[in-house]
Short mmCIF file of C-alpha atoms in Angstrom, two decimals:
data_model
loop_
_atom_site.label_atom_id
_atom_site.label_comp_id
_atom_site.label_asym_id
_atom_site.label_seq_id
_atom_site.Cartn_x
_atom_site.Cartn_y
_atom_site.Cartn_z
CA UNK A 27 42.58 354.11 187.91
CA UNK A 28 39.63 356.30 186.97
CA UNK A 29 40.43 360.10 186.72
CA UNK A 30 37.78 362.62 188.09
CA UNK A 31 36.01 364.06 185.33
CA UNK A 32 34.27 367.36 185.85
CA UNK A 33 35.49 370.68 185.64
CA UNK A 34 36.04 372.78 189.01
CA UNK A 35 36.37 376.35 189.04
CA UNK A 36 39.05 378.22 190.69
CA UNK A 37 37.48 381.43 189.48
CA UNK A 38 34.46 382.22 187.02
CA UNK A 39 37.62 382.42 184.18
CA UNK A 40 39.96 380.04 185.17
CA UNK A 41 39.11 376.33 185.74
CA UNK A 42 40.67 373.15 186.57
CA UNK A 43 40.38 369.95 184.47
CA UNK A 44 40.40 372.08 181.38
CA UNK A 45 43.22 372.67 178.56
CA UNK A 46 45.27 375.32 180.29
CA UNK A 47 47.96 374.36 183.39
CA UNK A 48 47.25 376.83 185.84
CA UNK A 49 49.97 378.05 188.23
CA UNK A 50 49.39 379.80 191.79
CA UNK A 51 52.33 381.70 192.38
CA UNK A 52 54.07 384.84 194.52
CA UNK A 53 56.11 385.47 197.60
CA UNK A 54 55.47 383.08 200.79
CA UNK A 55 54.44 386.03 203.14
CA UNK A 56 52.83 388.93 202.45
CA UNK A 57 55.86 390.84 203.42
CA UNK A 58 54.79 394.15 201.99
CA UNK A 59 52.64 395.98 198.82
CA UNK A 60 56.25 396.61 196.97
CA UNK A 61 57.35 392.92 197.22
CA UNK A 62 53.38 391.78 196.32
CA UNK A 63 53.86 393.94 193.30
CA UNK A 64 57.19 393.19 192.02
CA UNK A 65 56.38 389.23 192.40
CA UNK A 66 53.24 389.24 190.58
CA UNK A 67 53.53 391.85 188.09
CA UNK A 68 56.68 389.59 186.25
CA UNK A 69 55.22 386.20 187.18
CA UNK A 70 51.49 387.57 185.75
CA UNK A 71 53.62 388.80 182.23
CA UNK A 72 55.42 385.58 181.85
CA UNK A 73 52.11 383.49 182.17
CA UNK A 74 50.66 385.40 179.84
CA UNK A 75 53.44 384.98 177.27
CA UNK A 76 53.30 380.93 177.68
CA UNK A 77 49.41 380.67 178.03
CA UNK A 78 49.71 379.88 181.68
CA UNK A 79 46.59 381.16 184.11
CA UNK A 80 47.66 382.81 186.75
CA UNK A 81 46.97 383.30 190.35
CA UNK A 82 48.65 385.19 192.80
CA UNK A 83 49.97 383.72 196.19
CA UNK A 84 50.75 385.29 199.51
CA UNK A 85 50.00 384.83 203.42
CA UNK A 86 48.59 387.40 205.41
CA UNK A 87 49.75 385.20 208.35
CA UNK A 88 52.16 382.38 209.11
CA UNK A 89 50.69 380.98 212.46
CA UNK A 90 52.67 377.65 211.85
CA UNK A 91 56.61 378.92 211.59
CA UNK A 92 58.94 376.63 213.21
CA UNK A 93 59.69 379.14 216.43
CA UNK A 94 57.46 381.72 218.20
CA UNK A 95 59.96 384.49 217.08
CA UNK A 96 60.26 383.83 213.35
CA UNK A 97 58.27 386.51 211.38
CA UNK A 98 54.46 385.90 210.76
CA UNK A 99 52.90 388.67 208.54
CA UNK A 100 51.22 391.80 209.27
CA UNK A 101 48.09 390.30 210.38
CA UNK A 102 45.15 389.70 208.91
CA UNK A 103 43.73 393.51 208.77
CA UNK A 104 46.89 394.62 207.09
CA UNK A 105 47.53 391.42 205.19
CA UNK A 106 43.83 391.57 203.40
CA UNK A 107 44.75 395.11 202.92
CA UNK A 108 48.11 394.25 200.66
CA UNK A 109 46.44 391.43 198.88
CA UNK A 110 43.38 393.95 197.85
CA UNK A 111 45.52 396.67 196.95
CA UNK A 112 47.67 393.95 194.66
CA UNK A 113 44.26 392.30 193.14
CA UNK A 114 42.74 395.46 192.06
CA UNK A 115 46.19 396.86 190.31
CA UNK A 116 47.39 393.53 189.14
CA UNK A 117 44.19 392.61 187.97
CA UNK A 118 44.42 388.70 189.24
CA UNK A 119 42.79 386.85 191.32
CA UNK A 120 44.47 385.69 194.73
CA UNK A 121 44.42 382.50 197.07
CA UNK A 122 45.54 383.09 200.81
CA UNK A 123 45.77 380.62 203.66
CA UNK A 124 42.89 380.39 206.38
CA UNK A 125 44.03 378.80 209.79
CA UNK A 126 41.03 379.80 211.61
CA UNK A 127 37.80 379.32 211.05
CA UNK A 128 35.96 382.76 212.13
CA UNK A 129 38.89 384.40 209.50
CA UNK A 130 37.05 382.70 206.45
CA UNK A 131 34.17 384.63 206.09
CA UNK A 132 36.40 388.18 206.35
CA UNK A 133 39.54 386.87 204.56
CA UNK A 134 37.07 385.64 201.42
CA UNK A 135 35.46 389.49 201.16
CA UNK A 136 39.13 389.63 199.49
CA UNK A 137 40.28 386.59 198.29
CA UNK A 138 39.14 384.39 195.43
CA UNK A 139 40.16 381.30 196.70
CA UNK A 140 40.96 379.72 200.49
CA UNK A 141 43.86 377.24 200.98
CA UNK A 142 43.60 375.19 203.83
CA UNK A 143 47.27 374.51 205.25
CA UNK A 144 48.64 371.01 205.46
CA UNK A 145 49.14 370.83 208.87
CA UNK A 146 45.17 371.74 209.18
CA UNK A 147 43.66 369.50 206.32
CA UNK A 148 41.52 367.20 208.60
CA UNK A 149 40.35 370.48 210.82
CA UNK A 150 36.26 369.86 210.21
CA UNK A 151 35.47 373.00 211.23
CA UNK A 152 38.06 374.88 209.05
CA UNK A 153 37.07 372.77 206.13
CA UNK A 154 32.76 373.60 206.92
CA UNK A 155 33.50 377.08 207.25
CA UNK A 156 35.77 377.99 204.10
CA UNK A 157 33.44 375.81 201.69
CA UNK A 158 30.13 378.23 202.84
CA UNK A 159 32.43 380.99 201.94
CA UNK A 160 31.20 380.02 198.20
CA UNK A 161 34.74 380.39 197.13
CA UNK A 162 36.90 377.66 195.58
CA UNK A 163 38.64 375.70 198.56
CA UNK A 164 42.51 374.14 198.25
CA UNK A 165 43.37 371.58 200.65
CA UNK A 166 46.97 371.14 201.03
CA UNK A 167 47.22 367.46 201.74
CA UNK A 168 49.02 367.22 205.43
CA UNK A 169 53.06 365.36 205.31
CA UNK A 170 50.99 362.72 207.57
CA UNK A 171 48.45 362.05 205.07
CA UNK A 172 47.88 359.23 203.03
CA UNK A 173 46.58 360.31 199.24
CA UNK A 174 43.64 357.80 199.65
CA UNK A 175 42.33 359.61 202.72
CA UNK A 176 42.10 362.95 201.30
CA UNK A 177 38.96 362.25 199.78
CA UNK A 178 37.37 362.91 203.34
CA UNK A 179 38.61 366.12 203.51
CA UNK A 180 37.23 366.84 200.01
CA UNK A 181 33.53 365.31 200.99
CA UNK A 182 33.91 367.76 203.83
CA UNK A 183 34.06 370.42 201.37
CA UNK A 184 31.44 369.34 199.09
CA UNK A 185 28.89 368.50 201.73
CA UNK A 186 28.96 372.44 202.68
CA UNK A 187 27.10 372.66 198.83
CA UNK A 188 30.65 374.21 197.74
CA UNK A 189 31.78 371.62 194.46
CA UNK A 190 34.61 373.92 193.86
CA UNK A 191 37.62 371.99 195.62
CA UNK A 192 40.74 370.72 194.84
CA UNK A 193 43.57 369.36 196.53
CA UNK A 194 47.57 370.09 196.51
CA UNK A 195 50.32 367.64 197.02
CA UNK A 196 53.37 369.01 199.16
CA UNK A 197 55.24 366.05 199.97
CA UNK A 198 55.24 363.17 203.23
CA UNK A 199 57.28 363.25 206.26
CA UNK A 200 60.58 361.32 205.90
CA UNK A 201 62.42 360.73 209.01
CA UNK A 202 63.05 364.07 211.01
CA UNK A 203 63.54 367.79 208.43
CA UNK A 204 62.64 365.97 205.78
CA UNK A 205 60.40 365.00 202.72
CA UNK A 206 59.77 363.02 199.68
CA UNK A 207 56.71 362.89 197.16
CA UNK A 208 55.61 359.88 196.30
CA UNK A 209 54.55 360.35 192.76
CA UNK A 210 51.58 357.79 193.21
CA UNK A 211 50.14 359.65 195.32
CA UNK A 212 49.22 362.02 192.11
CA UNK A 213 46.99 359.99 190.68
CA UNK A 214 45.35 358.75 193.59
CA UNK A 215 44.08 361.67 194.61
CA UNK A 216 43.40 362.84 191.18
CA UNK A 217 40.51 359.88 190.90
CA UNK A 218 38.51 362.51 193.60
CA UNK A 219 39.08 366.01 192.33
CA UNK A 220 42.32 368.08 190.85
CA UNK A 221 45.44 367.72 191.91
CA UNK A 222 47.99 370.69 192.05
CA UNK A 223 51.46 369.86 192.90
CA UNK A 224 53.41 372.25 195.16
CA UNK A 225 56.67 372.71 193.55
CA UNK A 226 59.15 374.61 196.18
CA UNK A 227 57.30 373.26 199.65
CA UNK A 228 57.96 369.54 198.85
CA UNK A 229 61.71 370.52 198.41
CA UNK A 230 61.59 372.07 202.10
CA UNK A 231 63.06 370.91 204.92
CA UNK A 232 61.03 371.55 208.24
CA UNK A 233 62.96 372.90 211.57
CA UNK A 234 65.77 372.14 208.80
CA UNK A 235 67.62 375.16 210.39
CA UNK A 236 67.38 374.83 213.73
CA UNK A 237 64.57 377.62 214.80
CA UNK A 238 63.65 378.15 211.08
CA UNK A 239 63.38 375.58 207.74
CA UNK A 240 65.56 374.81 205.36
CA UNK A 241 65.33 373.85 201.76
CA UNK A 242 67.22 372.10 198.67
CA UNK A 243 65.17 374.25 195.55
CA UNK A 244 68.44 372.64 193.51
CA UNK A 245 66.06 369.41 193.34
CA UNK A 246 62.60 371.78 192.67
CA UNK A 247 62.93 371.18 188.21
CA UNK A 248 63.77 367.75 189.04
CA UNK A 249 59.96 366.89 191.03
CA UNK A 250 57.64 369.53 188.81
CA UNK A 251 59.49 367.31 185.99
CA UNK A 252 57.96 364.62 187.70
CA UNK A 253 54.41 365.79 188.19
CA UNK A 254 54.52 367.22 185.16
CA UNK A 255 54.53 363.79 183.70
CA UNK A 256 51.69 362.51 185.74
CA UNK A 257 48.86 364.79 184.38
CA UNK A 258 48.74 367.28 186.97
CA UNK A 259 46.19 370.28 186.55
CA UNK A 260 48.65 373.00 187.55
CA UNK A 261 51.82 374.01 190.00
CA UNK A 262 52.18 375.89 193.16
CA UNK A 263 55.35 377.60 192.97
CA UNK A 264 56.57 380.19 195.71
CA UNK A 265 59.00 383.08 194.10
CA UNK A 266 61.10 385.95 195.96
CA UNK A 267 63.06 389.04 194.20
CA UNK A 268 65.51 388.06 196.35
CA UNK A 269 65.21 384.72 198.35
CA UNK A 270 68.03 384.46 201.03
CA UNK A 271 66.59 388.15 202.04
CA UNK A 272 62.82 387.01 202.76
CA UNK A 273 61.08 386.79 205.83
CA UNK A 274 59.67 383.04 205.30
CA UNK A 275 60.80 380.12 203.18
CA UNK A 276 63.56 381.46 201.53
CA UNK A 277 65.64 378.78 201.09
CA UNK A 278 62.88 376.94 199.01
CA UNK A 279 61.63 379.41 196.75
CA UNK A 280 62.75 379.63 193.06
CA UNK A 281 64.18 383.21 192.67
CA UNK A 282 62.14 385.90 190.90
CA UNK A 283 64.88 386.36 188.07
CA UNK A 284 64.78 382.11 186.91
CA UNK A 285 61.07 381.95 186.93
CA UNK A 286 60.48 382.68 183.54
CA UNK A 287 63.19 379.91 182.71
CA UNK A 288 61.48 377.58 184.81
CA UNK A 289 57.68 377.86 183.91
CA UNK A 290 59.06 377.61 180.27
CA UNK A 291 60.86 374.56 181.10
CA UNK A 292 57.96 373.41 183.02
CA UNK A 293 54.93 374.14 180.39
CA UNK A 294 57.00 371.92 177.66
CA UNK A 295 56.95 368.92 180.38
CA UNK A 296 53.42 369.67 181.52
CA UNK A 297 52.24 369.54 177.27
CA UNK A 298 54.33 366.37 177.02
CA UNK A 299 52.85 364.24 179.84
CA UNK A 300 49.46 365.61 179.10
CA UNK A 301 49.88 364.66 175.08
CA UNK A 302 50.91 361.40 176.64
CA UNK A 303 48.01 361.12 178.91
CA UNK A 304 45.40 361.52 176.17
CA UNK A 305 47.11 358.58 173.81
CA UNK A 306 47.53 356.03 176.16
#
């Protein structure tokens, strides 16, 4: 199976397909500047201590929660605000999600790069209008997708003129609240452009809780083990200060105080399979 080849750029400094695993990490919502701050200014230290590139991760909205009344951001005006005000001190870039297509052109004034949600991966429109942004596009591949028939959604990208897209794997749709990764699908999708595997959403369990999701993030080292091993370019990893208190996907994110633990854990399996990789 014939891996992609060329480089793709997540930011001017920061590529994919390089030497260097690159994690996108922070709190699932932007639930304020305070929790923005706390999030990324010890994930940002600990990549830098284990040569990990970093970019920071929150939603300025979360249009696809399991029940009209569970908590969806602050909307897009004061979303972009936080995420500005936490790029500019932090010094990082940041990826957001996009669930519209008129927000793309306003949401990338701020952003670096646009993540296109799972549940929207096959929107055209969404896809046409975040690649002539000019910024680097991540497609989350949807829990009804097959791996194979992602590379439409990246040829979606690409025909826009925009060469700077990559996809993330998040897990399939098992029977009702929840999934499994099929670690195949990895290097399927890897023949058509990187592949970044989404650590604490493929341990979730959707509706899991009745009006909200659940999660198991016991079984998170146990899959980014697994990717690890495949050759993956880099990890999506949602973190919390305090995880049973947030306002979105708690019970799936790795708390704030084990990530440095983790990632450690994670960059010796990630140096492994790619050591592996380059002597079979």
């Amino acid at each position: 199976m014939e891996k992609f080849k060329e480089i793709v750029n997540v930011t001017d400094k920061i590529k994919l397909g390089a030497d260097k695993m690159v994690l996108f990490s922070g709190p699932c919502a932007a639930e304020s500047y305070d929790i923005c701050m706390e999030t990324g200014t010890k994930v940002k230290a600990i990549c830098a201590s284990l040569g990990i590139e970093y970019v920071f991760k929150s939603s300025f909205d979360k249009a696809n929660r399991t029940s009209s009344g569970s908590y969806r951001g602050t909307g897009i005006e004061g979303g972009l605000e936080i995420l500005s005000r936490v790029k500019k001190d932090l010094n990082v870039p940041i990826v957001t999600d996009v669930h519209e297509s008129y927000q793309c052109a306003e949401v990338a004034t701020v952003v670096d790069v646009l993540q296109i949600p799972a549940f929207l991966c096959r929107q055209t429109d969404l896809l046409r209008a975040a690649a002539k942004t000019g910024k680097a596009v991540k497609i989350k591949k949807g829990q009804f997708m097959a791996p194979e028939d992602m590379k439409y959604a990246v040829d979606k990208v690409r025909g826009e003129g925009n060469n700077n897209v990559f996809l993330t794997e998040r897990g399939a749709s098992f029977g009702y609240h929840t999934l499994v990764v099929d670690m195949r699908s990895l290097p399927v999708m890897r023949q058509y452009t990187p592949v970044i595997f989404d650590v604490t959403h493929s341990v979730q369990q959707p509706g899991g809780k009745g009006g909200s999701s659940g999660g198991q993030r016991e079984f998170a080292p146990f899959l980014a083990r697994a990717a690890a091993a495949t050759g993956v370019d880099g990890f999506f990893i949602e973190t919390h200060p305090f995880p049973e208190k947030a306002l979105s996907d708690g019970p799936n994110m790795i708390p704030l105080h084990e990530m440095e633990s983790f990632l450690k854990m994670l960059k010796a399996h990630w140096e492994l399979g790619k050591s592996s990789l380059l002597q079979g």
